[in-house]
Short mmCIF file of C-alpha atoms in Angstrom, two decimals:
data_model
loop_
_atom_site.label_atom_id
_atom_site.label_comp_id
_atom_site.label_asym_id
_atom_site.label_seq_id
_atom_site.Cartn_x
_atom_site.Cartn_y
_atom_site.Cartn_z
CA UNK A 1 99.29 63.27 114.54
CA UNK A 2 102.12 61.17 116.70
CA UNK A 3 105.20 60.71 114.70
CA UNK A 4 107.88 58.33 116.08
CA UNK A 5 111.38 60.36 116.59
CA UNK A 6 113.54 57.57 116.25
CA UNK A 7 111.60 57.09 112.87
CA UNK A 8 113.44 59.09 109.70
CA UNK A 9 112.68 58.99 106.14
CA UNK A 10 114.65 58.61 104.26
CA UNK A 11 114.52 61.54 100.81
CA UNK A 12 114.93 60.38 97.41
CA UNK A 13 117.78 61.82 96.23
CA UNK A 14 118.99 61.82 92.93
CA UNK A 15 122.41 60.66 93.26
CA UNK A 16 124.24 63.83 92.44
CA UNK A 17 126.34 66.22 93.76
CA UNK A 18 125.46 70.25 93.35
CA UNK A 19 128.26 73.31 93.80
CA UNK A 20 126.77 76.90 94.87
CA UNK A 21 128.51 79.95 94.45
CA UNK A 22 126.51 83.17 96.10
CA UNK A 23 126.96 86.28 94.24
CA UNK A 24 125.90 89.95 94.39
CA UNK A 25 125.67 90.10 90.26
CA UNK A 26 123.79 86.91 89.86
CA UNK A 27 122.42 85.55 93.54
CA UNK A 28 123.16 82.53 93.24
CA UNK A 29 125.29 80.06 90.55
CA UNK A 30 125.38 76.42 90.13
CA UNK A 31 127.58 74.25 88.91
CA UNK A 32 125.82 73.06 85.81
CA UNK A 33 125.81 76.21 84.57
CA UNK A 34 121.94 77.43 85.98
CA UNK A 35 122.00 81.37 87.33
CA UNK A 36 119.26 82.58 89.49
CA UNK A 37 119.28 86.62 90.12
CA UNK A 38 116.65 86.81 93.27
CA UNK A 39 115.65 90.58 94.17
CA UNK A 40 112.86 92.25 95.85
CA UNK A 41 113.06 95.55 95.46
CA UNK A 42 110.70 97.84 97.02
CA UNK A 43 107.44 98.66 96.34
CA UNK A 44 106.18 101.74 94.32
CA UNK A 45 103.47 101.52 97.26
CA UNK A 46 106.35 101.45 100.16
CA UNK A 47 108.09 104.18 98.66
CA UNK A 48 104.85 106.42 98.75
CA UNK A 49 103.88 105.42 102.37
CA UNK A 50 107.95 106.88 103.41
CA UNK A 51 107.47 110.04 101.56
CA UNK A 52 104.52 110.62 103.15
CA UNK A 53 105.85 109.50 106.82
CA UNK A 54 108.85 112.06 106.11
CA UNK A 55 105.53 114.81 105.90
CA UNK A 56 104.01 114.09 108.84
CA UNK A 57 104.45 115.18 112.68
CA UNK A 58 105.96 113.26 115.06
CA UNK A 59 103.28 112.12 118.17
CA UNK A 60 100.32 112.09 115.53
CA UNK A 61 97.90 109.20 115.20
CA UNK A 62 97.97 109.50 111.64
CA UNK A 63 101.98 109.37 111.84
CA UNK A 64 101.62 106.21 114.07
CA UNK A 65 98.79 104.60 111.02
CA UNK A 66 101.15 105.12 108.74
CA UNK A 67 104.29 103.72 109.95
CA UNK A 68 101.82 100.31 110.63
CA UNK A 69 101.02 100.26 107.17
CA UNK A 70 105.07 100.43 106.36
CA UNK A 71 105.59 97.32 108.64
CA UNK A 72 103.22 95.71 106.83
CA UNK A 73 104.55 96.60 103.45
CA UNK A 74 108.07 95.14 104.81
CA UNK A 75 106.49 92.12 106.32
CA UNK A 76 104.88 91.34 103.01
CA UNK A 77 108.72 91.61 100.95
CA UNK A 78 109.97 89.39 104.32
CA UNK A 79 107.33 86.60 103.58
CA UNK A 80 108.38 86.73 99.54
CA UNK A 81 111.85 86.20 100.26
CA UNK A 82 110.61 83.27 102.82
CA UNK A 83 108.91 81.56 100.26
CA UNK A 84 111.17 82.01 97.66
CA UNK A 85 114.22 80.41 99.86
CA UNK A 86 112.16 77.59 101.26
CA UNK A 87 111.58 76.59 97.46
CA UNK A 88 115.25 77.11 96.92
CA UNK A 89 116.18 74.88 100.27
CA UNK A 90 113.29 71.97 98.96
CA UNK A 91 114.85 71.70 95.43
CA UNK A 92 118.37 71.31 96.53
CA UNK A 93 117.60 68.68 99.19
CA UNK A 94 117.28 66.22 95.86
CA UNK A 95 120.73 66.46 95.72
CA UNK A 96 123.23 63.69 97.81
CA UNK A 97 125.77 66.54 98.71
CA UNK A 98 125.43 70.48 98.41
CA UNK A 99 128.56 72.17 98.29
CA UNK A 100 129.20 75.83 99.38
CA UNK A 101 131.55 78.31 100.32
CA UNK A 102 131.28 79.75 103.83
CA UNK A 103 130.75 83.47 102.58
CA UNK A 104 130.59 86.72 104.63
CA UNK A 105 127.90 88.34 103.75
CA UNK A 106 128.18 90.87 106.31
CA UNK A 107 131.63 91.86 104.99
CA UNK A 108 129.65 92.15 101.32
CA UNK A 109 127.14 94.94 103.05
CA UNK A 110 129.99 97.03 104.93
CA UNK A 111 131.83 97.00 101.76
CA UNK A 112 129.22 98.51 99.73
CA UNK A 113 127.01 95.98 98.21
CA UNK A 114 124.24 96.83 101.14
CA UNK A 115 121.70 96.71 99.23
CA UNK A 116 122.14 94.05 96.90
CA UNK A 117 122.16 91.79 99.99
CA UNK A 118 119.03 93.27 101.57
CA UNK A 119 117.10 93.20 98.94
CA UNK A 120 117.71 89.50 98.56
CA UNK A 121 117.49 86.43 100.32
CA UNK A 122 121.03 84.68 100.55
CA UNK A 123 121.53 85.01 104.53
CA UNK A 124 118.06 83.00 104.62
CA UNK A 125 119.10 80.37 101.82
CA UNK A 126 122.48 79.99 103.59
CA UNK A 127 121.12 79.32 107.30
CA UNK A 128 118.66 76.80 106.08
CA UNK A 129 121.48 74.86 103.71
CA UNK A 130 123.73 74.87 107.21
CA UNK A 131 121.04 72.89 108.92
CA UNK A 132 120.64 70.15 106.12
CA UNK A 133 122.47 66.94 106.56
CA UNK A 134 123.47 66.78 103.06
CA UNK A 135 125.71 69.85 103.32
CA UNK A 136 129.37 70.08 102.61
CA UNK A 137 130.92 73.65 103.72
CA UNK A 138 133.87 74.93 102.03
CA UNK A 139 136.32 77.47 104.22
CA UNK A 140 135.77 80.94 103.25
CA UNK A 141 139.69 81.66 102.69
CA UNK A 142 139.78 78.51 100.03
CA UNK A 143 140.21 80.67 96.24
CA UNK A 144 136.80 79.00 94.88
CA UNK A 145 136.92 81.91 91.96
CA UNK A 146 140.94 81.58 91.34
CA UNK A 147 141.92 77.95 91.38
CA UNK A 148 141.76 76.18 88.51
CA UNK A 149 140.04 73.51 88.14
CA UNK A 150 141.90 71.10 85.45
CA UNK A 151 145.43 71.91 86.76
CA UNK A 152 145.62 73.35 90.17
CA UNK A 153 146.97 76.80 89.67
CA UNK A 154 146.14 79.62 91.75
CA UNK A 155 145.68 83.28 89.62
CA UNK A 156 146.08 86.26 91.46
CA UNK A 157 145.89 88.17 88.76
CA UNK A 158 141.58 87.36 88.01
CA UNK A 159 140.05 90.86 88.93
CA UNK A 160 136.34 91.31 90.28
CA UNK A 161 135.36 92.32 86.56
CA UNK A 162 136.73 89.63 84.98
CA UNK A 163 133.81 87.79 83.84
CA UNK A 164 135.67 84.74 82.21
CA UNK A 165 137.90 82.61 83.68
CA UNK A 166 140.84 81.67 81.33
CA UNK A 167 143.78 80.11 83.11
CA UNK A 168 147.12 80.80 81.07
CA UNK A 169 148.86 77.83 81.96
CA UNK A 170 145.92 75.16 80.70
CA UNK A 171 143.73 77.12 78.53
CA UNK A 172 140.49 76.58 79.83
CA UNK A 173 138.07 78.93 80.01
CA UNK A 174 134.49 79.00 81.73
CA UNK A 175 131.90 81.42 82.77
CA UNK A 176 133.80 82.88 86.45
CA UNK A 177 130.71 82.29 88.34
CA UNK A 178 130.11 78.63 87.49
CA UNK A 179 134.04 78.11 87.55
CA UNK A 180 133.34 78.83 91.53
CA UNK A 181 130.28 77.14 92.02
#
């Protein structure tokens, strides 16, 4: 099938504008208010096949069959969290403008929240949103979670297990995630 480069279509978009905030608690949080927790864990079967490698002697055939049958156990959780991110990436290209926060997700694994971020699929979300033309990237030092929104202030004081935002000097109050997002 030829396809003329110089020819784009052009998406229907919906006309409105979409904040993300990536979390370890809930994955990811928009800003109307819609939480999505994405997690594969692994499988009762992959956790058999590594007790089982642990057993066996190194330089063994059966040793070598077994660690195949682990790649392909891994290879199956790295196609769900393909799919599951290429449906994320599709419904957010409705959108005119995708806002989000230039995380560091490799900070999140050294400071102990490894697994959380292996076992999902926000490093794949985040590398396909970069590459959409409809993206807006915030700076990762800008105090998404802290600033309030109605009247400007910055609180140090919010903690990590503060769930609810309530800024002292306006009174509003929101859920913290979708305060960020």
């Amino acid at each position: 099938c030829y396809e003329d480069k110089n020819f784009k279509k052009k998406t229907n978009t919906n006309g409105k504008t979409i904040g993300i905030d990536f979390g370890c608690q809930t994955s990811l949080t928009y800003s109307d208010g819609t939480k999505q927790n994405i997690s594969f864990e692994e499988s009762d079967r992959l956790k058999i096949l590594q007790r089982k490698l642990s057993k066996k002697t190194k330089r063994s055939n059966r040793r070598d069959k077994l660690i195949r049958k682990i790649g392909k156990q891994y290879q199956h959780m790295t196609n769900k969290k393909i799919d599951i991110s290429n449906k994320i990436v599709h419904e957010l290209k409705k959108y005119d403008k995708v806002i989000i926060q230039d995380e560091q997700l490799s900070k999140w694994m050294k400071i102990g929240h490894g697994k959380k971020i292996s076992h999902g699929c926000l490093g794949l979300i985040k590398s396909k949103l970069m590459k959409m033309d409809n993206i807006v990237v915030l700076d990762k030092y800008i105090p998404t979670t802290k600033l309030c929104t109605s009247c400007g202030n910055v609180h140090d004081t919010l903690t990590q297990y503060d769930r609810i935002f309530i800024c002292p000097k306006c009174g509003s109050t929101m859920d913290r995630d979708v305060h960020a997002a």
